[in-house]
Coordinates of C-alpha atoms and ligand atoms in Angstrom, one line a residue:
M86 CA 14.4 22.7 32.6
T87 CA 12.8 19.7 30.9
T88 CA 13.0 16.2 32.4
E89 CA 11.7 14.3 29.4
I90 CA 14.2 11.5 28.6
N91 CA 14.8 10.1 25.1
I92 CA 17.4 7.4 25.5
G93 CA 17.3 6.2 21.9
L94 CA 17.3 9.8 20.5
E95 CA 14.6 8.8 18.1
G96 CA 13.8 11.7 15.8
V97 CA 16.2 14.1 17.7
L98 CA 18.2 16.2 15.3
V99 CA 21.8 16.2 16.6
G100 CA 23.6 17.7 13.5
A101 CA 23.5 18.1 9.8
T102 CA 25.1 16.1 7.1
A103 CA 25.5 16.3 3.3
I104 CA 27.0 12.8 2.9
S105 CA 24.0 10.5 2.8
N106 CA 20.2 11.1 2.9
V107 CA 18.0 8.4 4.5
E108 CA 14.4 9.0 3.5
G109 CA 12.8 6.3 5.6
D110 CA 9.2 7.2 4.8
I111 CA 9.7 6.6 1.1
G112 CA 12.4 3.9 1.4
R113 CA 15.0 6.0 -0.4
L114 CA 18.8 6.3 0.2
S115 CA 21.2 8.6 -1.6
Y116 CA 24.8 9.5 -1.3
R117 CA 25.7 13.1 -2.2
G118 CA 22.3 13.4 -3.9
Q119 CA 22.7 10.3 -6.0
D120 CA 20.2 7.4 -5.6
I121 CA 21.6 4.2 -4.2
H122 CA 20.2 2.1 -7.1
A123 CA 22.3 4.1 -9.6
L124 CA 25.3 4.1 -7.3
S125 CA 25.2 0.4 -6.9
Q126 CA 26.1 0.1 -10.6
Q127 CA 29.2 2.2 -10.2
S128 CA 32.6 1.0 -9.3
L129 CA 33.5 0.9 -5.6
A130 CA 36.4 3.3 -6.0
A131 CA 34.1 5.8 -7.7
V132 CA 31.6 5.7 -4.9
I133 CA 34.3 6.0 -2.2
A134 CA 35.5 9.2 -4.0
L135 CA 32.0 10.5 -4.1
V136 CA 31.3 9.8 -0.5
L137 CA 34.6 11.2 0.8
A138 CA 35.4 14.0 -1.6
D139 CA 32.0 14.7 -3.3
K140 CA 33.8 14.1 -6.5
Q141 CA 32.6 12.2 -9.6
L142 CA 35.5 10.4 -11.1
T143 CA 36.0 9.6 -14.7
E144 CA 36.3 5.9 -15.5
D145 CA 40.1 6.2 -15.9
E146 CA 40.3 8.1 -12.6
A147 CA 38.3 5.5 -10.8
K148 CA 40.6 2.7 -12.1
A149 CA 43.7 4.7 -11.0
F150 CA 42.1 5.3 -7.5
D151 CA 41.1 1.6 -7.2
A152 CA 44.8 0.6 -8.0
W153 CA 46.0 3.1 -5.4
L154 CA 43.6 1.7 -2.7
A155 CA 44.6 -1.8 -3.6
A156 CA 48.3 -0.9 -3.2
E157 CA 47.7 0.9 0.2
S158 CA 45.7 -2.1 1.4
E159 CA 48.8 -3.9 2.7
L160 CA 50.1 -4.2 6.2
G161 CA 53.6 -3.3 7.3
A162 CA 55.9 -5.6 9.3
V163 CA 55.0 -4.2 12.7
E164 CA 51.2 -4.4 12.1
L165 CA 51.7 -8.0 10.9
R166 CA 53.8 -8.9 14.0
V167 CA 51.0 -7.5 16.3
L168 CA 48.4 -9.6 14.4
E169 CA 50.5 -12.7 14.7
Q170 CA 50.6 -12.3 18.5
L171 CA 46.9 -12.1 19.0
G172 CA 44.9 -15.1 20.2
R173 CA 43.3 -16.8 17.2
G174 CA 39.9 -16.9 18.9
L175 CA 39.4 -13.2 18.7
H176 CA 36.5 -11.9 16.6
P177 CA 37.6 -10.0 13.6
M178 CA 35.8 -6.9 14.9
A179 CA 37.8 -7.0 18.0
V180 CA 41.0 -7.3 15.9
L181 CA 40.0 -4.3 13.8
Q182 CA 39.3 -2.3 17.0
A183 CA 42.7 -3.4 18.5
L184 CA 44.7 -2.3 15.4
A185 CA 43.0 1.0 14.6
P186 CA 45.1 3.2 16.9
I187 CA 48.4 1.6 16.0
T188 CA 47.9 1.5 12.2
D189 CA 50.7 3.2 10.2
T190 CA 49.0 5.7 7.9
Q191 CA 52.0 6.6 5.9
A192 CA 51.1 6.2 2.2
R193 CA 53.3 3.9 0.0
N194 CA 52.3 6.0 -3.0
P195 CA 51.0 9.5 -3.3
L196 CA 47.2 9.8 -3.5
P197 CA 46.2 10.5 -7.2
A198 CA 46.2 14.3 -7.7
F199 CA 42.5 14.4 -8.6
L200 CA 41.7 13.8 -4.9
P201 CA 42.4 16.2 -2.1
K202 CA 45.9 15.5 -0.5
E203 CA 44.5 16.0 3.0
L204 CA 42.6 12.8 2.6
E205 CA 45.7 10.7 1.9
K206 CA 46.5 9.4 5.4
A207 CA 42.8 8.9 6.2
L208 CA 42.4 6.8 3.1
V209 CA 45.4 4.7 3.9
L210 CA 43.8 3.9 7.3
A211 CA 40.5 3.1 5.7
A212 CA 42.1 0.9 3.0
K213 CA 44.1 -1.0 5.6
Q214 CA 40.9 -2.2 7.3
S215 CA 40.6 -4.6 4.4
A216 CA 44.2 -5.7 4.7
I217 CA 43.7 -6.4 8.4
V218 CA 40.6 -8.5 7.7
R219 CA 42.4 -10.4 5.0
A220 CA 45.4 -11.1 7.1
W221 CA 43.4 -12.1 10.1
H222 CA 41.2 -14.5 8.0
N223 CA 44.3 -16.1 6.4
L224 CA 46.2 -16.5 9.8
C225 CA 43.1 -18.1 11.4
Q226 CA 42.0 -20.3 8.5
F227 CA 45.2 -21.1 6.7
G228 CA 47.9 -20.4 9.3
S229 CA 49.7 -18.0 7.0
L230 CA 49.0 -15.1 4.6
V231 CA 47.8 -16.0 1.1
E232 CA 50.3 -14.7 -1.5
L233 CA 48.4 -12.4 -3.9
P234 CA 49.3 -12.0 -7.5
A235 CA 50.2 -8.5 -8.6
G236 CA 47.7 -6.2 -10.2
L237 CA 44.5 -7.2 -8.2
G238 CA 41.9 -4.6 -7.6
F239 CA 40.9 -3.4 -4.1
A240 CA 37.8 -5.6 -3.7
E241 CA 39.4 -8.4 -5.8
K242 CA 42.2 -8.7 -3.3
L243 CA 39.7 -9.5 -0.5
L244 CA 38.0 -12.3 -2.5
Y245 CA 41.3 -13.8 -3.7
A246 CA 42.6 -13.9 -0.1
F247 CA 39.4 -15.5 1.3
N248 CA 39.2 -18.1 -1.5
R249 CA 42.8 -18.7 -2.4
A250 CA 41.7 -18.4 -6.0
Q251 CA 41.1 -15.8 -8.7
P252 CA 37.5 -14.6 -8.3
S253 CA 35.2 -14.1 -11.3
A254 CA 34.5 -10.6 -12.5
H255 CA 30.8 -11.4 -11.5
A256 CA 31.9 -12.1 -7.9
V257 CA 34.0 -9.0 -7.7
R258 CA 31.1 -6.9 -9.0
A259 CA 28.8 -8.4 -6.4
L260 CA 31.2 -7.6 -3.6
E261 CA 31.6 -4.1 -4.8
T262 CA 27.9 -3.7 -4.9
V263 CA 27.4 -5.0 -1.4
Q264 CA 30.2 -2.7 -0.1
I265 CA 28.6 0.3 -1.9
L266 CA 25.2 -0.4 -0.3
Q267 CA 26.7 -0.3 3.2
M268 CA 29.1 2.6 2.9
D269 CA 27.2 5.3 4.6
H270 CA 23.9 5.7 6.4
S271 CA 23.5 9.1 8.0
F272 CA 23.6 9.1 11.8
N273 CA 23.5 5.4 12.5
A274 CA 24.9 4.3 15.9
G275 CA 28.4 3.6 14.6
T276 CA 28.7 6.9 12.7
F277 CA 27.3 8.8 15.6
A278 CA 29.7 7.1 18.0
G279 CA 32.5 8.2 15.7
R280 CA 31.2 11.8 15.7
V281 CA 31.1 11.8 19.5
V282 CA 34.7 10.7 19.6
A283 CA 35.7 13.3 17.0
S284 CA 34.0 16.0 19.0
T285 CA 36.6 15.6 21.7
K286 CA 39.3 16.5 19.1
A287 CA 40.5 12.9 19.2
S288 CA 42.2 11.4 16.1
L289 CA 40.6 9.8 13.2
A290 CA 41.9 6.4 14.3
A291 CA 40.3 6.9 17.8
S292 CA 37.0 7.9 16.1
I293 CA 37.1 4.8 13.9
G294 CA 37.8 2.7 17.0
G295 CA 34.6 4.0 18.6
S296 CA 32.6 3.4 15.4
L297 CA 34.0 -0.2 15.1
G298 CA 32.8 -0.9 18.7
A299 CA 29.3 0.3 18.0
L300 CA 29.1 -1.5 14.7
S301 CA 30.0 -4.9 16.3
G302 CA 26.7 -5.2 18.2
P303 CA 23.9 -7.4 17.0
L304 CA 21.4 -4.5 16.9
H305 CA 23.7 -2.8 14.4
G306 CA 26.3 -4.5 12.1
G307 CA 26.4 -7.7 14.0
A308 CA 22.9 -8.5 12.7
D309 CA 24.3 -9.9 9.5
E310 CA 26.0 -12.7 11.3
A311 CA 23.1 -13.2 13.7
A312 CA 20.6 -13.5 10.8
V313 CA 22.5 -16.3 9.2
M314 CA 23.0 -18.1 12.5
M315 CA 19.3 -17.8 13.1
A316 CA 18.5 -19.3 9.7
R317 CA 20.9 -22.2 10.4
E318 CA 19.2 -22.8 13.7
I319 CA 15.8 -22.9 12.1
G320 CA 17.1 -25.4 9.7
S321 CA 14.7 -25.3 6.8
A322 CA 12.0 -23.1 5.2
D323 CA 9.2 -25.3 6.4
Q324 CA 10.2 -24.7 10.0
A325 CA 10.3 -20.9 9.7
A326 CA 6.7 -20.0 10.4
A327 CA 6.5 -21.9 13.7
W328 CA 9.9 -20.7 14.7
V329 CA 9.0 -17.0 14.1
S330 CA 5.7 -17.3 15.8
T331 CA 7.3 -18.8 19.0
A332 CA 10.2 -16.2 18.8
L333 CA 7.8 -13.3 18.6
A334 CA 5.6 -14.7 21.3
N335 CA 8.7 -14.7 23.5
K336 CA 9.7 -11.2 22.5
V337 CA 12.8 -12.4 20.7
K338 CA 14.0 -10.0 18.0
I339 CA 14.3 -11.5 14.6
M340 CA 17.8 -10.4 13.4
G341 CA 17.9 -8.6 10.1
M342 CA 14.2 -7.5 10.3
G343 CA 13.0 -4.0 11.1
H344 CA 14.7 -0.7 10.9
R345 CA 14.5 2.5 13.0
E346 CA 14.3 4.7 9.8
Y347 CA 12.9 2.5 7.1
R348 CA 9.4 1.6 8.2
R349 CA 8.2 0.5 4.8
L350 CA 11.2 -0.7 2.7
D351 CA 15.0 -0.7 3.1
P352 CA 16.2 0.0 -0.5
R353 CA 19.5 -1.8 0.2
A354 CA 17.6 -5.0 1.1
A355 CA 15.5 -4.6 -2.1
I356 CA 18.8 -4.7 -4.1
L357 CA 20.4 -7.5 -2.1
K358 CA 17.5 -9.9 -2.1
P359 CA 17.5 -10.7 -5.9
M360 CA 21.4 -10.8 -5.7
A361 CA 21.3 -13.3 -2.9
R362 CA 18.7 -15.4 -4.8
Q363 CA 20.9 -15.5 -7.9
F364 CA 24.1 -16.2 -6.0
C365 CA 22.7 -19.0 -3.9
E366 CA 20.7 -20.8 -6.5
G367 CA 21.9 -24.3 -7.0
T368 CA 24.6 -23.9 -4.4
Q369 CA 24.9 -25.3 -0.9
Y370 CA 23.3 -22.0 0.3
Q371 CA 20.1 -22.5 -1.5
G372 CA 18.4 -24.0 1.6
L373 CA 19.6 -21.2 3.8
M374 CA 18.3 -18.6 1.3
D375 CA 14.9 -20.4 1.2
T376 CA 14.8 -20.3 5.0
L377 CA 15.5 -16.5 5.0
V378 CA 12.8 -15.9 2.5
A379 CA 10.3 -17.9 4.6
V380 CA 11.4 -16.1 7.8
E381 CA 10.7 -12.7 6.2
E382 CA 7.3 -13.9 5.0
A383 CA 6.4 -15.3 8.4
C384 CA 7.5 -12.0 10.1
Q385 CA 5.4 -10.0 7.7
D386 CA 2.4 -12.3 8.3
E387 CA 2.7 -12.1 12.1
F388 CA 3.2 -8.3 12.1
G389 CA 0.3 -8.0 9.6
K390 CA -2.0 -9.8 12.0
K391 CA -1.4 -6.8 14.4
G392 CA -1.9 -4.3 11.6
K393 CA 1.9 -3.5 11.6
E394 CA 4.5 -3.7 8.9
I395 CA 8.1 -5.1 9.2
H396 CA 10.6 -5.5 6.4
A397 CA 14.0 -7.1 5.9
N398 CA 16.9 -4.6 6.4
L399 CA 20.3 -4.5 4.8
E400 CA 21.6 -7.2 7.1
F401 CA 19.0 -9.9 6.3
Y402 CA 20.1 -11.1 2.9
K403 CA 23.7 -9.8 2.9
G404 CA 25.1 -12.9 4.7
A405 CA 23.7 -15.2 2.0
V406 CA 25.6 -13.1 -0.7
Y407 CA 28.8 -13.1 1.5
L408 CA 28.6 -16.9 2.0
A409 CA 28.2 -17.5 -1.7
L410 CA 31.3 -15.3 -2.2
G411 CA 33.3 -17.5 0.1
I412 CA 33.1 -15.2 3.2
S413 CA 32.1 -17.0 6.3
E414 CA 29.9 -15.7 9.2
P415 CA 32.6 -14.4 11.6
Y416 CA 33.9 -12.1 8.9
F417 CA 30.6 -10.5 7.8
T418 CA 30.6 -7.6 10.2
S419 CA 34.3 -6.9 9.6
L420 CA 33.5 -6.7 5.8
F421 CA 30.8 -4.3 6.7
A422 CA 33.4 -2.2 8.5
C423 CA 35.7 -2.3 5.5
A424 CA 33.0 -0.4 3.6
R425 CA 31.5 1.7 6.3
V426 CA 35.0 3.0 7.3
F427 CA 34.9 5.3 4.2
G428 CA 31.6 6.8 5.5
W429 CA 33.0 7.2 9.0
T430 CA 36.0 9.0 7.5
A431 CA 33.8 11.3 5.5
H432 CA 31.8 12.1 8.7
F433 CA 35.0 12.8 10.6
F434 CA 36.0 15.4 8.1
E435 CA 32.5 16.9 7.8
F436 CA 32.2 17.1 11.6
N437 CA 35.5 18.9 11.9
Q438 CA 34.4 21.6 9.6
D439 CA 32.1 22.9 12.4
P440 CA 33.1 21.0 15.5
R441 CA 31.5 21.2 18.9
L442 CA 32.0 18.9 21.9
I443 CA 29.0 16.5 22.1
R444 CA 28.0 16.4 25.8
P445 CA 24.4 15.7 26.6
R446 CA 22.8 15.8 30.1
A447 CA 21.6 13.0 32.3
L448 CA 18.8 13.1 34.9
Y449 CA 20.3 12.2 38.2
I450 CA 18.2 9.6 40.0
G451 CA 20.8 8.4 42.6
K452 CA 20.9 9.1 46.4
Ligands
COA717 N1 12.0 -8.7 15.6 C1 10.8 -8.7 16.4 N2 10.2 -7.6 16.6 C2 10.6 -6.5 16.1 C3 11.8 -6.4 15.3 C4 12.4 -7.6 15.1 N3 13.5 -7.6 14.3 N4 12.0 -5.1 15.0 C5 11.0 -4.4 15.5 N5 10.2 -5.2 16.2 C6 9.0 -4.8 17.0 C7 9.4 -4.4 18.4 O1 9.4 -5.5 19.3 C8 8.3 -3.4 18.7 O2 7.1 -4.0 19.0 P1 6.1 -3.4 20.1 O3 5.6 -2.1 19.4 O4 5.1 -4.4 20.3 O5 6.9 -3.1 21.3 C9 8.1 -2.7 17.3 O6 8.5 -3.7 16.4 C10 9.0 -1.5 17.2 O7 10.3 -1.9 17.3 P2 11.4 -1.0 18.0 O8 12.5 -2.0 18.6 O9 10.9 0.0 18.9 O10 12.0 -0.3 16.8 P3 13.4 0.4 16.9 O11 13.4 1.5 16.0 O12 14.0 0.6 18.2 O13 14.3 -0.9 16.3 C11 15.9 -2.1 15.3 C12 15.0 -0.9 15.2 C13 16.7 -2.3 14.1 C14 16.8 -2.0 16.6 C15 14.9 -3.4 15.5 O14 14.1 -3.5 14.4 C16 15.7 -4.6 15.7 O15 16.1 -5.0 16.8 N6 16.0 -5.4 14.6 C17 16.8 -6.6 14.7 C18 18.3 -6.2 14.7 C19 18.7 -5.7 13.3 O16 18.4 -6.3 12.3 N7 19.6 -4.7 13.3 C20 20.1 -4.2 12.1 C21 19.6 -2.8 11.7 S1 20.1 -2.3 10.1

């Protein structure tokens, strides 16, 4: 009997997956064998179908699926009543977690026939995460729901609701890209938490509830919000080097920097950084973007002095893009959840093809 403990499970193989492949050593990410760079050019609906059903949709099918997702991304009267009762100070991640088990998964329209019928209820639950975030934002910010014109796409609805205005095609494309980049990432903490819950034969909603809880933490999805708060605290690019040096000397973690798997480059950050630059240029977020760039450079300098490497992860520049799209800090992680929920759902189905209760051992050190 071995007594070696590995609390963080670094490098421990705890299962197999065919959904996404994180090749940390070469900075590569792929879903179902397709590189994330190519996928980030596809439509959000097409990538959802690929991740969940391993199916490559035609352009027409992707449009039909997007319209279906948009239509299902609406709350019923009961769900809305529950939301209206919640205290307005609640973080959107807590709201998502609260609603997961009581969400009605009855589809309004049948799932298009080119996708497997057994995914229908799961996809309704996943699509409704966006509806919850939209509704919660509108209730907290505007006091009532924003009325949406008919015919908006799945991602377009989110941007319209947040901005109370028709988003440009460029903005919708940017949101779709960000959501594609964060849809799945192998056995990250949130996905693994969901698999643990699924292993008890609990429902998909329960599994998603577990994943949401894990994602909310600042070492995971919460790092997006924390990175922007850090940049705001630093104030300007010229303060970054001194701030980083003091932070590292005090063993403070720089949010959005570093990754357990990607030791050389996070390919998602490589796509996001130029996007963030482009979206923030000439806007009120230009200064914030400059500060983030200066923080990344200062981190790399400081780590370089010790002969180590550190790089920005997905979370570092994502917030700058979200802000430029009209999505404010408290909603960043919940938007992440709106994308990652499709990955969690894919893992739920994959896990249940060959399920086994996940129940590790602990070393007893008590009396
Ligand atoms: N800021 C400061 N130091 C960092 C760092 C960060 N963001 N990320 C890693 N390091 C340092 C650690 O302090 C450690 O230094 P040491 O060897 O002197 O002890 C070394 O780099 C290795 O880090 P470690 O925390 O062991 O790596 P990990 O695999 O456990 O951590 C993260 C991965 C993501 C938890 C870590 O990089 C982190 O906390 N990042 C900030 C939070 C974040 O952005 N999370 C989102 C991930 S997508």
